[in-house]
Coordinates of C-alpha atoms and ligand atoms in Angstrom, one line a residue:
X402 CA 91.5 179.6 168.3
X403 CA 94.8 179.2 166.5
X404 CA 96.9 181.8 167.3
X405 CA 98.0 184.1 164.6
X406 CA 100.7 187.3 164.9
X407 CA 102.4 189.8 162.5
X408 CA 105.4 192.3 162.4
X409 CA 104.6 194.8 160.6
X410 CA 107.3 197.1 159.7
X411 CA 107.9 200.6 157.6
X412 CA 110.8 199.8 155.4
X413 CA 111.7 203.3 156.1
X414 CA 115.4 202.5 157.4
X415 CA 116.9 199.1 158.9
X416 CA 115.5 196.9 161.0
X417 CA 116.4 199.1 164.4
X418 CA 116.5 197.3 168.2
X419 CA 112.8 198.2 169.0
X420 CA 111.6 196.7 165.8
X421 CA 113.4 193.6 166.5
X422 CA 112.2 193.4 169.7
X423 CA 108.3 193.5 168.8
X424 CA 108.7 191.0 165.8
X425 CA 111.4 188.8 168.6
X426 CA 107.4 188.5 170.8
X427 CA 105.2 188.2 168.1
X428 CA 107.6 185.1 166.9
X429 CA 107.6 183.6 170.5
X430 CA 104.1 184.7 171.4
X431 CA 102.9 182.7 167.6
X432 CA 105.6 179.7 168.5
X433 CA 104.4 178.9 172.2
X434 CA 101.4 177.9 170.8
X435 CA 102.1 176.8 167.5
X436 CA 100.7 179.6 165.7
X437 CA 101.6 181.2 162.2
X438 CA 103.6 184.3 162.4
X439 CA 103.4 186.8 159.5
X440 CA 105.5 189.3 158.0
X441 CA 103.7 192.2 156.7
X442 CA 105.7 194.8 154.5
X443 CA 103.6 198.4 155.6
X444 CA 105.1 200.1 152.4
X445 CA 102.5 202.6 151.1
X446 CA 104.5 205.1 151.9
X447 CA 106.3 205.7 148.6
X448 CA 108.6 209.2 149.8
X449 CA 109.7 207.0 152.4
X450 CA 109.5 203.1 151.7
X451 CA 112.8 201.3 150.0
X452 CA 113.9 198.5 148.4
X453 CA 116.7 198.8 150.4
X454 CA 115.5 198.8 153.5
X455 CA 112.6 195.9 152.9
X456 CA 116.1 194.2 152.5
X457 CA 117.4 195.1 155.7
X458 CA 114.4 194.1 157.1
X459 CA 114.3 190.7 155.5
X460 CA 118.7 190.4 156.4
X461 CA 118.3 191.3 160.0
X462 CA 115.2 188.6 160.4
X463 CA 117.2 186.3 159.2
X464 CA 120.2 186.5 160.9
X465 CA 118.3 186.7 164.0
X466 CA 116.1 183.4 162.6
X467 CA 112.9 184.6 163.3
X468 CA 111.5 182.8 160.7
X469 CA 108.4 184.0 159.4
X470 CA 105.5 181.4 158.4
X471 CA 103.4 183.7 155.9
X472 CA 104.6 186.3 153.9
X473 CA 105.7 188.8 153.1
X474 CA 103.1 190.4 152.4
X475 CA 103.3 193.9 150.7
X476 CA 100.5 196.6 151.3
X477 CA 101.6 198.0 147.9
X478 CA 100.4 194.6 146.0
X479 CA 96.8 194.9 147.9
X480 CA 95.7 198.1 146.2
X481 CA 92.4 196.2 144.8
X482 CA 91.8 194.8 148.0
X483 CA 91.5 198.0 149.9
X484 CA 89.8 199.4 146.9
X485 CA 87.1 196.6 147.2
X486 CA 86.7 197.6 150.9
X487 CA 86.4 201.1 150.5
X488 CA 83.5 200.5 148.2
X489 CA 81.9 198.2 150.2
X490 CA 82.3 200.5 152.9
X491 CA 80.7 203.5 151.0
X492 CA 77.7 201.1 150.1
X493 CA 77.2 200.0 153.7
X494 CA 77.3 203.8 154.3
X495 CA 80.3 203.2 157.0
X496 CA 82.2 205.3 155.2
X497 CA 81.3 208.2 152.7
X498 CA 82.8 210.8 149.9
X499 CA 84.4 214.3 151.4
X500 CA 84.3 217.0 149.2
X501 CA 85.8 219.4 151.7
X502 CA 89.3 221.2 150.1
X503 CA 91.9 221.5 152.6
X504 CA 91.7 224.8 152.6
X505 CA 88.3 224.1 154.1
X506 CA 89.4 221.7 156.5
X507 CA 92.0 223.7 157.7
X508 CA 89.9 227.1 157.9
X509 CA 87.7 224.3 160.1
X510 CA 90.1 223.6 162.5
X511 CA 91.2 227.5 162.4
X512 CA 87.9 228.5 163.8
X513 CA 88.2 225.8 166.2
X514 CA 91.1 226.5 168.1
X515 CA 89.5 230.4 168.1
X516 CA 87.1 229.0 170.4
X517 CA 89.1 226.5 172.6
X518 CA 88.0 223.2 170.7
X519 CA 90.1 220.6 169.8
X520 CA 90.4 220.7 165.7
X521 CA 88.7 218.5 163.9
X522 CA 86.5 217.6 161.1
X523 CA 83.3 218.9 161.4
X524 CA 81.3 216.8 159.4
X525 CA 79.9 218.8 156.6
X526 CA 79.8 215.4 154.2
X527 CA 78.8 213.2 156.5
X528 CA 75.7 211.8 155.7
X529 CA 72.9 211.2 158.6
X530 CA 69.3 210.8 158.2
X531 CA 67.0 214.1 157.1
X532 CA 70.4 216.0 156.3
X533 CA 71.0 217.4 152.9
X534 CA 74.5 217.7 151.5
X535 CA 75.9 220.2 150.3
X536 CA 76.0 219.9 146.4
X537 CA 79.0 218.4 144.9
X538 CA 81.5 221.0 143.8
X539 CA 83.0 220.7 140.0
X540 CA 86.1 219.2 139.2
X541 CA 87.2 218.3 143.0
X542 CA 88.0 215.0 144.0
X543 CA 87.0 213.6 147.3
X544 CA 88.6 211.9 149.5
X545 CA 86.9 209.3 151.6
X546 CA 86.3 209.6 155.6
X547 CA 85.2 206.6 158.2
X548 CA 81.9 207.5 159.5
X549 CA 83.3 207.1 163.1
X550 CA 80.4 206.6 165.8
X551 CA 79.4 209.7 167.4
X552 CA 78.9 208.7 171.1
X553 CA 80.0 206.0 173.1
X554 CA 83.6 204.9 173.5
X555 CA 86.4 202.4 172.4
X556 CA 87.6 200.3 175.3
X557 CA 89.8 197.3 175.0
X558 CA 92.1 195.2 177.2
X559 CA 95.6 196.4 176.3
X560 CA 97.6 192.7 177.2
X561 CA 100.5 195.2 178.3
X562 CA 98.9 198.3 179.9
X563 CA 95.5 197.0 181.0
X564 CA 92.2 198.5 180.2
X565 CA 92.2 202.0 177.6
X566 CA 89.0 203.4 177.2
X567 CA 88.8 206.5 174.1
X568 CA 85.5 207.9 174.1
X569 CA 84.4 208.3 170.2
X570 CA 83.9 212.3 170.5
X571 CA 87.7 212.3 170.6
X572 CA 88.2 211.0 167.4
X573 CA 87.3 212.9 164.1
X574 CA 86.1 211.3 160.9
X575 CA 89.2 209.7 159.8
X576 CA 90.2 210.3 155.8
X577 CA 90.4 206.5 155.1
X578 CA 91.2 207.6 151.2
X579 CA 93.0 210.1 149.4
X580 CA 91.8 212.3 146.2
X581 CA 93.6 209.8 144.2
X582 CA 91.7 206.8 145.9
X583 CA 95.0 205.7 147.3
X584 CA 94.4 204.5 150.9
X585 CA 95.8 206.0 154.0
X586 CA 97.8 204.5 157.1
X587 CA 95.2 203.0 159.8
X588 CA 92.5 201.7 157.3
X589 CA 95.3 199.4 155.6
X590 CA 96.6 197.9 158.8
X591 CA 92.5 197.5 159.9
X592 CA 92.0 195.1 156.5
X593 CA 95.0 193.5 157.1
X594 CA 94.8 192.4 160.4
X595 CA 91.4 191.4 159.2
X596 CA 92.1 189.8 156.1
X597 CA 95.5 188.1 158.0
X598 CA 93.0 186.6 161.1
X599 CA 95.5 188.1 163.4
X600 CA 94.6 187.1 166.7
X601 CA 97.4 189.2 168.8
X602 CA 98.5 192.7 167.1
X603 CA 102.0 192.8 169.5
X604 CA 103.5 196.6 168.8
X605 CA 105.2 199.5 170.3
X606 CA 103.7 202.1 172.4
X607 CA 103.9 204.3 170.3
X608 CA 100.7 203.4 168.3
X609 CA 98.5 203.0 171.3
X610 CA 96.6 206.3 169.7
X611 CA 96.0 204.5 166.4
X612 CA 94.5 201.6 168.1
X613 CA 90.3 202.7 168.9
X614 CA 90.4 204.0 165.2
X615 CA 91.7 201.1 164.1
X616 CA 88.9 199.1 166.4
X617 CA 86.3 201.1 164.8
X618 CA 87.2 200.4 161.5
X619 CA 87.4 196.5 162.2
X620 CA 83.9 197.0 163.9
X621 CA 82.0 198.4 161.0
X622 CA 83.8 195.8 158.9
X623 CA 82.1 193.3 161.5
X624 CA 85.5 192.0 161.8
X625 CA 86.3 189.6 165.3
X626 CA 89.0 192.2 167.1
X627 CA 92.5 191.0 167.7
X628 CA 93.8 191.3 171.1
X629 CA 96.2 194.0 171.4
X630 CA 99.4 194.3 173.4
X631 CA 101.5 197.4 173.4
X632 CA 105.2 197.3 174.5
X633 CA 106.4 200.3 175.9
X634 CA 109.6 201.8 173.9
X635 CA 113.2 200.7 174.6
X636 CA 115.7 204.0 176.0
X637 CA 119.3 204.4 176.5
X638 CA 120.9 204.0 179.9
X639 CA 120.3 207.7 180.3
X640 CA 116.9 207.3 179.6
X641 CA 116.7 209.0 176.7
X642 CA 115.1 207.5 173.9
X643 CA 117.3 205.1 171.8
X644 CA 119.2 206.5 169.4
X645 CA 122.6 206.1 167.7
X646 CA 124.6 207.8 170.7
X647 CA 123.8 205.0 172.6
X648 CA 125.5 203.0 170.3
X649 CA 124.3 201.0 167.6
X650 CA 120.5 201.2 166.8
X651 CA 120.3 199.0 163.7
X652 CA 120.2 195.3 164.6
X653 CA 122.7 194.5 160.9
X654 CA 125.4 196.9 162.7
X655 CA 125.3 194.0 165.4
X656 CA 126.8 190.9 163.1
X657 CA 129.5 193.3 162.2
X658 CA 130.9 194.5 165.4
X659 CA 131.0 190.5 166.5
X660 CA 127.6 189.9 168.2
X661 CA 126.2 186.5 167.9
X662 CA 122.5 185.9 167.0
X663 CA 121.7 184.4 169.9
X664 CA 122.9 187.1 171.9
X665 CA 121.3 189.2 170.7
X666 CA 117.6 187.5 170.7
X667 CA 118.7 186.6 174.5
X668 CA 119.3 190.4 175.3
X669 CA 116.5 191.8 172.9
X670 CA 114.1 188.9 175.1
X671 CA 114.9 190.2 178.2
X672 CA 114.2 194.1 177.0
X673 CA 110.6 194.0 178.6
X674 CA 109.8 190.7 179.5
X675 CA 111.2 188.5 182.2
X676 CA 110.4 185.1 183.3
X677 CA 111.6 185.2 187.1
X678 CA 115.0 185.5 187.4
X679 CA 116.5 184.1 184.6
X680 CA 118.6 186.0 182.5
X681 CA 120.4 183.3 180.3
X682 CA 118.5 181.0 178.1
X683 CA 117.8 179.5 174.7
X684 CA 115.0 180.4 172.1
X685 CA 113.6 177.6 172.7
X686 CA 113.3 178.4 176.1
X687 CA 112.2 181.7 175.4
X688 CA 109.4 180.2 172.9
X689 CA 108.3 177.9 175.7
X690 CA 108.0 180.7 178.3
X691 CA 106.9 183.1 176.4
X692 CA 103.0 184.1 176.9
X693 CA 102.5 187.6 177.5
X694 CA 102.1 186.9 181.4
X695 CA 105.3 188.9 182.4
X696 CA 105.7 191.9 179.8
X697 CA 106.6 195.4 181.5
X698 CA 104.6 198.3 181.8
X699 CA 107.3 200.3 182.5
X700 CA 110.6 201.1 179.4
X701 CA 113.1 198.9 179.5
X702 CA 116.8 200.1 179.2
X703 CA 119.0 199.4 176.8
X704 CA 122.3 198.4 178.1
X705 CA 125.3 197.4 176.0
X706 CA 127.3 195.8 179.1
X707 CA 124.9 193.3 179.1
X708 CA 124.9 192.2 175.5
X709 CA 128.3 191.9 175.8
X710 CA 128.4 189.9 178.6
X711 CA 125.7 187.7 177.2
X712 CA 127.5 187.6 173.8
X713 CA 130.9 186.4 175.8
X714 CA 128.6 183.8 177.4
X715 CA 127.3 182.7 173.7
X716 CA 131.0 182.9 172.4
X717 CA 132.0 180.1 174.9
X718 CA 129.6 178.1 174.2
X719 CA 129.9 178.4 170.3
X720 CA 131.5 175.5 167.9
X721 CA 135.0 176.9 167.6
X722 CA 134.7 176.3 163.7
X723 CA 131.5 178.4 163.5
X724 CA 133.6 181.4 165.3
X725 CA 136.5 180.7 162.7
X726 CA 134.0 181.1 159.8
X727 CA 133.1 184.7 161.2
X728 CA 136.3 185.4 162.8
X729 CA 137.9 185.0 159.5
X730 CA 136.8 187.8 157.2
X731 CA 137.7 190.0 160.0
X732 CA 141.4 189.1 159.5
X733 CA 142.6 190.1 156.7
X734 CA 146.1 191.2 157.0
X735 CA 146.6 187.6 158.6
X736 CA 149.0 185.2 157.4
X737 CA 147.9 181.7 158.2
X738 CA 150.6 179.6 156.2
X739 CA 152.3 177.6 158.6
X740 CA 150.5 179.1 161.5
X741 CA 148.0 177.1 163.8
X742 CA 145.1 176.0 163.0
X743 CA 142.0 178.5 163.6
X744 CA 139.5 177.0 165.6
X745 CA 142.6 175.8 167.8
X746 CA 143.4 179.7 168.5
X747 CA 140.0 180.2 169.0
X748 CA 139.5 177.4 171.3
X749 CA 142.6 179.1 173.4
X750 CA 140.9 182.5 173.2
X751 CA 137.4 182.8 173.3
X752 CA 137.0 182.4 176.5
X753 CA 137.9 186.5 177.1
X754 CA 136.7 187.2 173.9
X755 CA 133.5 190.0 174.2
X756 CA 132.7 189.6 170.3
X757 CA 134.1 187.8 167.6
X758 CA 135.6 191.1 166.4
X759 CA 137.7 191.3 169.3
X760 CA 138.3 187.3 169.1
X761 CA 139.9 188.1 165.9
X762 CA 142.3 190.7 167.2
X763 CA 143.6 188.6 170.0
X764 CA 144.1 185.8 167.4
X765 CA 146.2 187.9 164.8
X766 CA 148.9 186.8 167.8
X767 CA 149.3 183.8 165.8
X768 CA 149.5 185.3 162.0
X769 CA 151.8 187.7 162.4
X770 CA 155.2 188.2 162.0
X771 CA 156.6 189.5 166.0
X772 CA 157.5 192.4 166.0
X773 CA 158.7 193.3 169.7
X774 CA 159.6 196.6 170.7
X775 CA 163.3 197.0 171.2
X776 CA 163.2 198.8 174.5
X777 CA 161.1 195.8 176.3
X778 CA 163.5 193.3 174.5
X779 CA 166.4 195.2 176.5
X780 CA 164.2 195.2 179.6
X781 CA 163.6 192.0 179.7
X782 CA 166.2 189.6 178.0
X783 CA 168.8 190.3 180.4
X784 CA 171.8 188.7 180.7
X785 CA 170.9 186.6 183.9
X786 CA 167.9 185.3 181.1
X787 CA 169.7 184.6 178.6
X788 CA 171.2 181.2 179.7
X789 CA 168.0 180.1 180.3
X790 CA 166.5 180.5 177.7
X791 CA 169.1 179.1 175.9
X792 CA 169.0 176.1 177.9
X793 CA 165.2 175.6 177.4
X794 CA 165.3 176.3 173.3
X795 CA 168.0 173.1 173.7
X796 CA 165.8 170.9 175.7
X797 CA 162.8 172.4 173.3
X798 CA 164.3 169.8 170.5
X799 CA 163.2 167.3 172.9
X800 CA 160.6 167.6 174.9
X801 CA 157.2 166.1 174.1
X802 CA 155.5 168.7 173.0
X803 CA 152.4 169.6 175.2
X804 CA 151.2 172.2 177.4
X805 CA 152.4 170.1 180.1
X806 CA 155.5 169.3 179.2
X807 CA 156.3 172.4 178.2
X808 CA 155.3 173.7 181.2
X809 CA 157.0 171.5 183.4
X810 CA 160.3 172.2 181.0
X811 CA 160.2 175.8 182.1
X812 CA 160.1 175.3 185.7
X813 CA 162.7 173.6 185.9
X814 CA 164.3 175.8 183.3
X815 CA 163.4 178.2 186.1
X816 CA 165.0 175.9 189.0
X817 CA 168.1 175.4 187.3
X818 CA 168.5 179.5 187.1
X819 CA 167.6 180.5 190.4
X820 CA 164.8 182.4 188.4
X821 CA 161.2 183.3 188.9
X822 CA 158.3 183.0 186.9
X823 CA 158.0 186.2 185.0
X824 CA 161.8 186.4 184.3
X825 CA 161.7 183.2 181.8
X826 CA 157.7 183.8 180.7
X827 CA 158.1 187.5 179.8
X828 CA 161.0 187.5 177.5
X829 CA 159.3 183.9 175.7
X830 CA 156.6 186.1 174.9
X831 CA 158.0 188.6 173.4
X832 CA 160.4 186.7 171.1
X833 CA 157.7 184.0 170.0
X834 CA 154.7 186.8 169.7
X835 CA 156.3 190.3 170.1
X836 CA 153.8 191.0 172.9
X837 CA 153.8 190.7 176.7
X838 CA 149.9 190.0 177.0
X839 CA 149.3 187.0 175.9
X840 CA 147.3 184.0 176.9
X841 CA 148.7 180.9 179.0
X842 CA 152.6 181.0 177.3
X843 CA 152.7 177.4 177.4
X844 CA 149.3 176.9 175.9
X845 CA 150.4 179.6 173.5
X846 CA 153.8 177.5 172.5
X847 CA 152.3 174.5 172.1
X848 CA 150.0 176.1 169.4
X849 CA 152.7 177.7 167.7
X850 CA 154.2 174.4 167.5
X851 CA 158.0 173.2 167.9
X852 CA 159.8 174.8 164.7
X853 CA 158.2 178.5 164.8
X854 CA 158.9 178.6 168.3
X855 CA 163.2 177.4 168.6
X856 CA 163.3 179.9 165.5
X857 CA 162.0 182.6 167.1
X858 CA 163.9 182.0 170.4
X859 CA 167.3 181.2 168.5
X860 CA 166.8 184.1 166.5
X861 CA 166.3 186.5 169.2
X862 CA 169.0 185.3 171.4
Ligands
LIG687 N1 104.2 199.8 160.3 C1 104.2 200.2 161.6 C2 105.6 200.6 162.1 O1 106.5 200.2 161.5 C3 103.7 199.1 162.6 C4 102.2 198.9 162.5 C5 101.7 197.9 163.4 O2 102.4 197.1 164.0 O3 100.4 197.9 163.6 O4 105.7 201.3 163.1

């Protein structure tokens, strides 16, 4: 059996952390053993369905590179399809023409409740041997209701929760087809799982109640049943379900507040599934592991100290050229003529950096004119300083200039002074970047470079 998997989302909104999470295992579950994974567009509902938000769909996909092999497919462009099925199904008498108004229905389910029954349809149309219909009413159209078996039950092997059994008399006569013929909900994703050969349907708890109808309708199509695997729902650390007071919920917000990719698919991996202990690795890792063995039963929590962390771990490991590229646009006041290169900042700072939006705070050190505040400048360029640092701005014309060099010029700057650390590294800081929090001073002066740096000095002295 080749193995085949689908996301299917609603383009309803964007692509949210839960969403990303169930196409993240269908990709790995499809690429661990070399199977096709497919995207699926679910947009037949027009009130709610955007252009838009197919786009932010296809945008957050991508950046997260879960590349899909087939598709997209659009539900909206396989009208005729499901039309072909639904009369197929109404010849094979698996499915049949309901003439009841919804007033009806509804006056049904009324009388139902009266009595302490769960509402539902009650079968007036459907057809059974010896019965006679009711005749046809003028000028209504019907819709079109699944003749779902009476007895018996739906029972399958959830890959996630183990064994659910629905016994048929729970589930009504599903409307499978509106008056206007259009299709509804559960009888789309039934043909296209079908039509798709999806071997694994991987999805969110949340439609764990859809899945014996969906069974049903596969069986009377005589289709081979996918295997089915329901994730249970992500929450916040309060355990609550996700929403935007935890933060972010839209996986495009992520690129923008300085998340890498592959921090995020390392984080989202983890959100559920586990393979032992391991809690860094690659997608290729992930892709190698991944096999439905270990998924959770129980939520998983969303928390945002671990992204970042993981993102700080994927930020020192990235090509400091790749972080300029998205470090950059997140600079804009900066003034990089004459200033050091980039990637060399980077390289000095990345290694606290939590995202790239933060790396490109910390480097604006570099592009900026100092400004430093006139009450530290009198606290700490002091006349016992100020030799020094004149002495070291003389010896700065010479000295090779390296970290170490440098760094061996100012202690013995410092010898020659009777000084201490701080004294000589405190007030270089704030003349060269007009801030006393900066990285390793003489790794920051020998990025600045020899001429911006005696400048600075001489013309704050
Ligand atoms: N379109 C559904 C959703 O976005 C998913 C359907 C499915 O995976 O079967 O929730």
């Amino acid at each position: 059996m080749k193995v085949r998997t689908r996301f299917a989302p609603s383009p309803t909104g964007y692509l949210h952390l839960g969403g990303a999470r169930t196409a993240l295992f269908s990709w790995a579950f499809a690429r661990h053993f070399g199977g096709t994974f497919v995207l699926r567009i679910e947009d037949t509902d027009l009130e709610r369905s955007t252009p838009e938000a197919v786009q932010a769909i296809i945008e957050g996909m991508e950046w997260l590179g879960l590349q899909h092999d087939e598709g997209p497919f659009y539900q909206m462009k396989r009208m005729e399809r499901y039309s072909a099925v639904l009369a197929e199904m109404l010849a094979a008498g698996s499915a049949y023409h309901c003439y009841s108004s919804p007033e009806e229905v509804e006056a049904m389910r009324e009388k139902q409740r009266a009595i302490g029954e769960k509402p539902r349809y009650d079968g007036t149309w459907r057809p059974e041997a010896g019965k006679t219909l009711p005749s046809i009413p003028a000028d209504r159209k019907p819709v079109i209701r699944f003749k779902n078996p009476l007895d018996g039950e739906v029972t399958w092997d959830d890959v996630v929760k183990g064994q659910i059994t629905i016994a048929n008399r729970e589930m009504d006569d599903l409307v499978i087809a509106r008056p206007d013929g259009t299709p509804t909900y559960n009888f789309c994703v039934a043909v296209d799982d079908w039509d798709m050969q999806i071997t694994h349907v991987i999805r969110g708890d949340d439609h764990v109640n859809n899945t014996p109808r969906q069974i049903n309708i596969l069986q009377a199509l005589g289709a081979t049943l996918p295997k089915y695997g329901h994730v249970p729902m992500i929450l916040g650390a309060d355990g609550e379900k996700l929403s935007k007071r935890h933060g972010a919920v839209s996986v495009m917000d992520y690129p923008a507040q300085g998340y890498l990719p592959e921090a995020m698919l390392n984080y989202l991996s983890r959100l559920g599934w586990s393979h032992g202990d391991d809690e860094v690795f690659s997608m290729e890792q992930m892709c190698s592991w991944f096999n439905l063995d270990h998924l959770s039963k129980s939520p998983a929590q969303f928390n945002p100290e671990k992204l970042a962390w993981l993102n700080n771990h994927y930020i020192k490991l990235a090509d400091n050229s790749r972080l300029a590229g998205l470090v950059k646009p997140a600079m804009p006041d900066a003034q990089f003529d004459g200033a050091p290169p980039l990637d060399a900042v980077i390289g000095l700072l990345k290694e606290r950096a939590n995202t790239t939006v933060e790396l490109a705070n910390s480097a604006m050190l570099f592009y900026r004119q100092p400004q430093p505040d006139a009450a530290l400048l009198v606290q700490h360029l002091t006349d016992a300083v100020r030799p020094a640092l004149q002495s070291f701005v003389e010896q700065c014309a010479t000295v090779a200039w390296n970290k170490a060099d440098l760094s061996a010029l100012m202690k013995s700057t410092l010898a020659a002074h009777g000084l201490k650390m701080p004294q000589l590294a405190m007030p270089l800081r704030l003349l060269v970047t007009g801030q006393l929090q900066t990285p390793s001073i003489d790794a920051v002066l020998e990025l600045f470079g020899r001429d911006v740096v005696v400048s600075r000095i001489l013309q704050g002295i």
